[in-house]
Tab-separated table of N, CA and C in Angstrom:
chain	number	residue	atom	x	y	z
A	1	MET	N	-34.490	5.146	-29.575
A	1	MET	CA	-33.406	5.433	-28.633
A	1	MET	C	-32.737	6.752	-29.014
A	2	SER	N	-32.585	7.610	-28.032
A	2	SER	CA	-32.007	8.926	-28.284
A	2	SER	C	-30.505	8.816	-28.509
A	3	ASN	N	-29.983	9.687	-29.384
A	3	ASN	CA	-28.542	9.722	-29.600
A	3	ASN	C	-27.893	10.825	-28.771
A	4	LYS	N	-28.648	11.388	-27.829
A	4	LYS	CA	-28.110	12.434	-26.953
A	4	LYS	C	-27.610	11.818	-25.662
A	5	LEU	N	-26.488	12.352	-25.193
A	5	LEU	CA	-25.929	11.935	-23.916
A	5	LEU	C	-26.196	13.009	-22.876
A	6	ARG	N	-26.848	12.642	-21.791
A	6	ARG	CA	-27.106	13.579	-20.700
A	6	ARG	C	-25.881	13.599	-19.811
A	7	LEU	N	-25.304	14.793	-19.615
A	7	LEU	CA	-24.042	14.902	-18.897
A	7	LEU	C	-24.206	15.310	-17.446
A	8	CYS	N	-24.875	16.419	-17.201
A	8	CYS	CA	-25.022	16.924	-15.832
A	8	CYS	C	-26.082	18.019	-15.826
A	9	GLN	N	-26.486	18.429	-14.640
A	9	GLN	CA	-27.441	19.522	-14.538
A	9	GLN	C	-26.712	20.839	-14.783
A	10	VAL	N	-27.361	21.741	-15.473
A	10	VAL	CA	-26.784	23.053	-15.754
A	10	VAL	C	-26.411	23.751	-14.450
A	11	ALA	N	-27.260	23.652	-13.448
A	11	ALA	CA	-27.033	24.344	-12.176
A	11	ALA	C	-25.776	23.870	-11.453
A	12	SER	N	-25.277	22.676	-11.796
A	12	SER	CA	-24.087	22.156	-11.119
A	12	SER	C	-22.792	22.706	-11.709
A	13	VAL	N	-22.898	23.461	-12.805
A	13	VAL	CA	-21.706	24.002	-13.474
A	13	VAL	C	-21.648	25.508	-13.208
A	14	LYS	N	-20.792	25.888	-12.288
A	14	LYS	CA	-20.646	27.293	-11.910
A	14	LYS	C	-19.648	27.994	-12.824
A	15	ASP	N	-19.865	29.266	-13.053
A	15	ASP	CA	-18.965	30.060	-13.893
A	15	ASP	C	-17.550	29.996	-13.328
A	16	GLY	N	-16.608	29.558	-14.154
A	16	GLY	CA	-15.215	29.486	-13.734
A	16	GLY	C	-14.828	28.218	-13.006
A	17	GLU	N	-15.772	27.276	-12.840
A	17	GLU	CA	-15.505	26.024	-12.118
A	17	GLU	C	-15.934	24.843	-12.981
A	18	PRO	N	-15.088	24.414	-13.930
A	18	PRO	CA	-15.469	23.322	-14.824
A	18	PRO	C	-15.734	22.022	-14.071
A	19	VAL	N	-16.612	21.205	-14.651
A	19	VAL	CA	-17.036	19.945	-14.042
A	19	VAL	C	-16.590	18.788	-14.928
A	20	ALA	N	-15.975	17.773	-14.314
A	20	ALA	CA	-15.585	16.556	-15.026
A	20	ALA	C	-16.788	15.628	-15.128
A	21	VAL	N	-16.976	15.049	-16.313
A	21	VAL	CA	-18.077	14.120	-16.549
A	21	VAL	C	-17.513	12.889	-17.255
A	22	TYR	N	-17.967	11.734	-16.803
A	22	TYR	CA	-17.517	10.474	-17.396
A	22	TYR	C	-18.717	9.726	-17.938
A	23	GLN	N	-18.639	9.334	-19.197
A	23	GLN	CA	-19.701	8.599	-19.873
A	23	GLN	C	-19.103	7.335	-20.480
A	24	GLU	N	-19.861	6.273	-20.457
A	24	GLU	CA	-19.412	5.030	-21.067
A	24	GLU	C	-19.132	5.246	-22.559
A	25	LYS	N	-18.043	4.672	-23.032
A	25	LYS	CA	-17.636	4.719	-24.439
A	25	LYS	C	-17.310	6.124	-24.934
A	26	MET	N	-16.979	7.020	-24.005
A	26	MET	CA	-16.603	8.389	-24.352
A	26	MET	C	-15.320	8.731	-23.608
A	27	PRO	N	-14.525	9.661	-24.173
A	27	PRO	CA	-13.389	10.155	-23.394
A	27	PRO	C	-13.905	10.969	-22.208
A	28	ALA	N	-13.052	11.218	-21.237
A	28	ALA	CA	-13.428	12.100	-20.124
A	28	ALA	C	-13.812	13.459	-20.708
A	29	LEU	N	-14.880	14.042	-20.204
A	29	LEU	CA	-15.387	15.313	-20.711
A	29	LEU	C	-15.304	16.388	-19.638
A	30	ALA	N	-15.236	17.638	-20.089
A	30	ALA	CA	-15.274	18.799	-19.205
A	30	ALA	C	-16.447	19.674	-19.623
A	31	VAL	N	-17.234	20.106	-18.646
A	31	VAL	CA	-18.369	20.993	-18.895
A	31	VAL	C	-18.049	22.329	-18.234
A	32	TYR	N	-18.204	23.401	-19.001
A	32	TYR	CA	-17.842	24.749	-18.546
A	32	TYR	C	-19.047	25.673	-18.610
A	33	ASN	N	-19.061	26.655	-17.708
A	33	ASN	CA	-20.001	27.762	-17.757
A	33	ASN	C	-19.156	29.024	-17.975
A	34	VAL	N	-19.432	29.717	-19.061
A	34	VAL	CA	-18.746	30.975	-19.355
A	34	VAL	C	-19.817	32.050	-19.495
A	35	ASP	N	-19.962	32.842	-18.462
A	35	ASP	CA	-20.980	33.912	-18.450
A	35	ASP	C	-22.366	33.391	-18.810
A	36	GLY	N	-22.723	32.217	-18.280
A	36	GLY	CA	-24.049	31.651	-18.496
A	36	GLY	C	-24.172	30.763	-19.720
A	37	GLU	N	-23.153	30.711	-20.560
A	37	GLU	CA	-23.169	29.829	-21.722
A	37	GLU	C	-22.388	28.558	-21.389
A	38	VAL	N	-22.947	27.410	-21.770
A	38	VAL	CA	-22.350	26.123	-21.424
A	38	VAL	C	-21.583	25.567	-22.625
A	39	PHE	N	-20.388	25.046	-22.337
A	39	PHE	CA	-19.518	24.433	-23.350
A	39	PHE	C	-19.066	23.069	-22.851
A	40	VAL	N	-18.763	22.168	-23.793
A	40	VAL	CA	-18.240	20.848	-23.458
A	40	VAL	C	-17.038	20.560	-24.347
A	41	THR	N	-15.954	20.083	-23.708
A	41	THR	CA	-14.750	19.672	-24.436
A	41	THR	C	-14.275	18.339	-23.870
A	42	ASP	N	-13.325	17.716	-24.572
A	42	ASP	CA	-12.592	16.622	-23.955
A	42	ASP	C	-11.878	17.194	-22.738
A	43	ASN	N	-11.686	16.365	-21.725
A	43	ASN	CA	-11.087	16.836	-20.477
A	43	ASN	C	-9.580	16.611	-20.432
A	44	LEU	N	-9.056	15.739	-21.269
A	44	LEU	CA	-7.634	15.405	-21.225
A	44	LEU	C	-6.830	16.367	-22.091
A	45	CYS	N	-5.808	16.975	-21.490
A	45	CYS	CA	-4.920	17.873	-22.225
A	45	CYS	C	-4.247	17.100	-23.356
A	46	THR	N	-4.101	17.720	-24.501
A	46	THR	CA	-3.458	17.067	-25.648
A	46	THR	C	-1.933	17.076	-25.534
A	47	HIS	N	-1.389	17.790	-24.570
A	47	HIS	CA	0.064	17.845	-24.396
A	47	HIS	C	0.560	16.850	-23.348
A	48	GLY	N	-0.194	16.694	-22.278
A	48	GLY	CA	0.222	15.808	-21.194
A	48	GLY	C	-0.973	15.095	-20.613
A	49	ASN	N	-0.717	14.165	-19.734
A	49	ASN	CA	-1.783	13.358	-19.151
A	49	ASN	C	-2.389	14.090	-17.951
A	50	ALA	N	-3.108	15.167	-18.221
A	50	ALA	CA	-3.704	15.984	-17.162
A	50	ALA	C	-5.162	16.269	-17.475
A	51	MET	N	-5.973	16.281	-16.436
A	51	MET	CA	-7.381	16.644	-16.580
A	51	MET	C	-7.496	18.164	-16.533
A	52	LEU	N	-8.097	18.725	-17.561
A	52	LEU	CA	-8.232	20.180	-17.641
A	52	LEU	C	-9.095	20.734	-16.517
A	53	THR	N	-10.044	19.933	-16.029
A	53	THR	CA	-10.884	20.401	-14.926
A	53	THR	C	-10.076	20.586	-13.637
A	54	ASP	N	-8.843	20.076	-13.598
A	54	ASP	CA	-7.957	20.323	-12.463
A	54	ASP	C	-7.162	21.614	-12.653
A	55	GLY	N	-7.313	22.226	-13.815
A	55	GLY	CA	-6.593	23.456	-14.132
A	55	GLY	C	-7.369	24.691	-13.718
A	56	TYR	N	-7.018	25.815	-14.328
A	56	TYR	CA	-7.586	27.113	-13.978
A	56	TYR	C	-8.361	27.678	-15.162
A	57	GLN	N	-9.632	28.001	-14.947
A	57	GLN	CA	-10.449	28.627	-15.989
A	57	GLN	C	-10.452	30.129	-15.791
A	58	ASP	N	-10.112	30.847	-16.850
A	58	ASP	CA	-10.152	32.307	-16.852
A	58	ASP	C	-10.974	32.731	-18.052
A	59	GLY	N	-12.256	32.992	-17.824
A	59	GLY	CA	-13.150	33.346	-18.935
A	59	GLY	C	-13.276	32.189	-19.902
A	60	THR	N	-12.897	32.424	-21.159
A	60	THR	CA	-13.020	31.385	-22.186
A	60	THR	C	-11.756	30.543	-22.336
A	61	ILE	N	-10.808	30.698	-21.414
A	61	ILE	CA	-9.542	29.965	-21.481
A	61	ILE	C	-9.454	28.970	-20.328
A	62	ILE	N	-9.048	27.728	-20.642
A	62	ILE	CA	-8.756	26.742	-19.613
A	62	ILE	C	-7.261	26.440	-19.663
A	63	GLU	N	-6.618	26.572	-18.508
A	63	GLU	CA	-5.177	26.350	-18.413
A	63	GLU	C	-4.915	24.969	-17.823
A	64	CYS	N	-4.069	24.210	-18.481
A	64	CYS	CA	-3.683	22.882	-18.020
A	64	CYS	C	-2.902	22.998	-16.708
A	65	PRO	N	-3.162	22.113	-15.742
A	65	PRO	CA	-2.466	22.194	-14.459
A	65	PRO	C	-1.008	21.726	-14.515
A	66	PHE	N	-0.585	21.040	-15.571
A	66	PHE	CA	0.781	20.505	-15.619
A	66	PHE	C	1.818	21.514	-16.079
A	67	HIS	N	1.641	22.065	-17.268
A	67	HIS	CA	2.691	22.905	-17.845
A	67	HIS	C	2.238	24.316	-18.190
A	68	GLY	N	1.015	24.683	-17.832
A	68	GLY	CA	0.557	26.041	-18.062
A	68	GLY	C	0.081	26.329	-19.471
A	69	GLY	N	0.067	25.316	-20.335
A	69	GLY	CA	-0.511	25.514	-21.660
A	69	GLY	C	-2.004	25.750	-21.517
A	70	SER	N	-2.638	26.282	-22.550
A	70	SER	CA	-4.059	26.571	-22.416
A	70	SER	C	-4.796	26.393	-23.731
A	71	PHE	N	-6.136	26.356	-23.603
A	71	PHE	CA	-7.030	26.142	-24.735
A	71	PHE	C	-8.193	27.110	-24.669
A	72	ASP	N	-8.733	27.434	-25.834
A	72	ASP	CA	-9.975	28.196	-25.931
A	72	ASP	C	-11.123	27.220	-25.706
A	73	ILE	N	-11.948	27.467	-24.720
A	73	ILE	CA	-13.040	26.568	-24.363
A	73	ILE	C	-14.068	26.451	-25.486
A	74	ALA	N	-14.363	27.535	-26.165
A	74	ALA	CA	-15.399	27.525	-27.202
A	74	ALA	C	-14.952	26.813	-28.477
A	75	THR	N	-13.682	26.988	-28.847
A	75	THR	CA	-13.214	26.438	-30.130
A	75	THR	C	-12.304	25.226	-29.977
A	76	GLY	N	-11.727	25.054	-28.792
A	76	GLY	CA	-10.769	23.980	-28.570
A	76	GLY	C	-9.349	24.323	-28.993
A	77	ALA	N	-9.151	25.484	-29.598
A	77	ALA	CA	-7.834	25.869	-30.120
A	77	ALA	C	-6.810	25.980	-29.002
A	78	ALA	N	-5.600	25.475	-29.273
A	78	ALA	CA	-4.488	25.646	-28.345
A	78	ALA	C	-4.106	27.120	-28.333
A	79	LYS	N	-3.966	27.686	-27.143
A	79	LYS	CA	-3.707	29.125	-27.015
A	79	LYS	C	-2.341	29.464	-26.435
A	80	ALA	N	-1.734	28.534	-25.686
A	80	ALA	CA	-0.436	28.830	-25.080
A	80	ALA	C	0.434	27.581	-25.097
A	81	PHE	N	1.711	27.792	-25.397
A	81	PHE	CA	2.699	26.724	-25.422
A	81	PHE	C	2.817	26.126	-24.022
A	82	PRO	N	3.012	24.830	-23.865
A	82	PRO	CA	3.435	23.869	-24.877
A	82	PRO	C	2.294	23.203	-25.640
A	83	CYS	N	1.053	23.564	-25.362
A	83	CYS	CA	-0.076	22.950	-26.070
A	83	CYS	C	-0.095	23.427	-27.524
A	84	GLN	N	-0.211	22.489	-28.439
A	84	GLN	CA	-0.253	22.820	-29.859
A	84	GLN	C	-1.416	22.146	-30.572
A	85	ILE	N	-1.858	21.000	-30.071
A	85	ILE	CA	-2.956	20.248	-30.681
A	85	ILE	C	-4.250	20.659	-29.996
A	86	PRO	N	-5.285	21.048	-30.760
A	86	PRO	CA	-6.543	21.468	-30.131
A	86	PRO	C	-7.231	20.325	-29.396
A	87	ILE	N	-8.100	20.685	-28.461
A	87	ILE	CA	-8.961	19.696	-27.808
A	87	ILE	C	-10.280	19.647	-28.568
A	88	LYS	N	-10.946	18.511	-28.506
A	88	LYS	CA	-12.233	18.333	-29.176
A	88	LYS	C	-13.319	19.073	-28.402
A	89	THR	N	-14.181	19.740	-29.142
A	89	THR	CA	-15.346	20.408	-28.558
A	89	THR	C	-16.607	19.710	-29.054
A	90	TYR	N	-17.689	19.894	-28.328
A	90	TYR	CA	-18.957	19.234	-28.654
A	90	TYR	C	-20.087	20.258	-28.659
A	91	PRO	N	-20.977	20.192	-29.656
A	91	PRO	CA	-22.166	21.054	-29.624
A	91	PRO	C	-23.038	20.681	-28.418
A	92	VAL	N	-23.540	21.682	-27.743
A	92	VAL	CA	-24.295	21.491	-26.503
A	92	VAL	C	-25.765	21.802	-26.734
A	93	THR	N	-26.615	20.986	-26.114
A	93	THR	CA	-28.052	21.238	-26.057
A	93	THR	C	-28.449	21.277	-24.597
A	94	ILE	N	-29.290	22.239	-24.234
A	94	ILE	CA	-29.820	22.324	-22.868
A	94	ILE	C	-31.299	21.978	-22.936
A	95	GLU	N	-31.705	20.967	-22.159
A	95	GLU	CA	-33.110	20.570	-22.100
A	95	GLU	C	-33.493	20.282	-20.658
A	96	ASP	N	-34.562	20.887	-20.212
A	96	ASP	CA	-35.085	20.645	-18.866
A	96	ASP	C	-34.014	20.770	-17.785
A	97	GLY	N	-33.101	21.742	-17.957
A	97	GLY	CA	-32.084	21.990	-16.951
A	97	GLY	C	-30.892	21.055	-16.998
A	98	TRP	N	-30.778	20.243	-18.043
A	98	TRP	CA	-29.676	19.301	-18.190
A	98	TRP	C	-28.831	19.653	-19.407
A	99	VAL	N	-27.535	19.354	-19.321
A	99	VAL	CA	-26.597	19.543	-20.425
A	99	VAL	C	-26.528	18.241	-21.212
A	100	TYR	N	-26.701	18.344	-22.523
A	100	TYR	CA	-26.615	17.186	-23.417
A	100	TYR	C	-25.627	17.477	-24.541
A	101	ILE	N	-25.010	16.407	-25.039
A	101	ILE	CA	-24.278	16.472	-26.300
A	101	ILE	C	-24.785	15.327	-27.159
A	102	ASP	N	-24.598	15.433	-28.466
A	102	ASP	CA	-24.918	14.327	-29.356
A	102	ASP	C	-23.845	13.266	-29.213
A	103	GLN	N	-24.270	12.026	-29.151
A	103	GLN	CA	-23.305	10.935	-29.065
A	103	GLN	C	-22.610	10.810	-30.425
A	104	PRO	N	-21.285	10.925	-30.439
A	104	PRO	CA	-20.571	10.791	-31.718
A	104	PRO	C	-20.854	9.427	-32.344
A	105	LYS	N	-20.964	9.410	-33.667
A	105	LYS	CA	-21.286	8.174	-34.384
A	105	LYS	C	-20.276	7.075	-34.118
A	106	GLU	N	-18.982	7.422	-34.041
A	106	GLU	CA	-17.962	6.400	-33.843
A	106	GLU	C	-18.020	5.752	-32.467
A	107	SER	N	-18.723	6.369	-31.499
A	107	SER	CA	-18.793	5.767	-30.161
A	107	SER	C	-20.126	5.068	-29.924
A	108	ALA	N	-21.007	5.109	-30.919
A	108	ALA	CA	-22.329	4.512	-30.754
A	108	ALA	C	-22.276	2.995	-30.742
């Protein structure tokens, strides 16, 4: 049994238009395309109860739709107040046109 989670097709993730993905036993995830490179983070803002995919992506920055705080998509680092706690990021694998992440051990 593979420990990889298939999230979505690469072609469905347009540059600047993050996609929300829901997987059993996982937090809500966000998949981003930044100049052709794919990234995956948790989708829930660490400051408020907002889905980041409802926010605004500007290059490598995702802005929360509630209070304007933001995060670095590649590192998860909080970039603008009121966000202070980073979001979780996941290593991405692309296979046969699909985006995969490794299933975290604690959710297996």
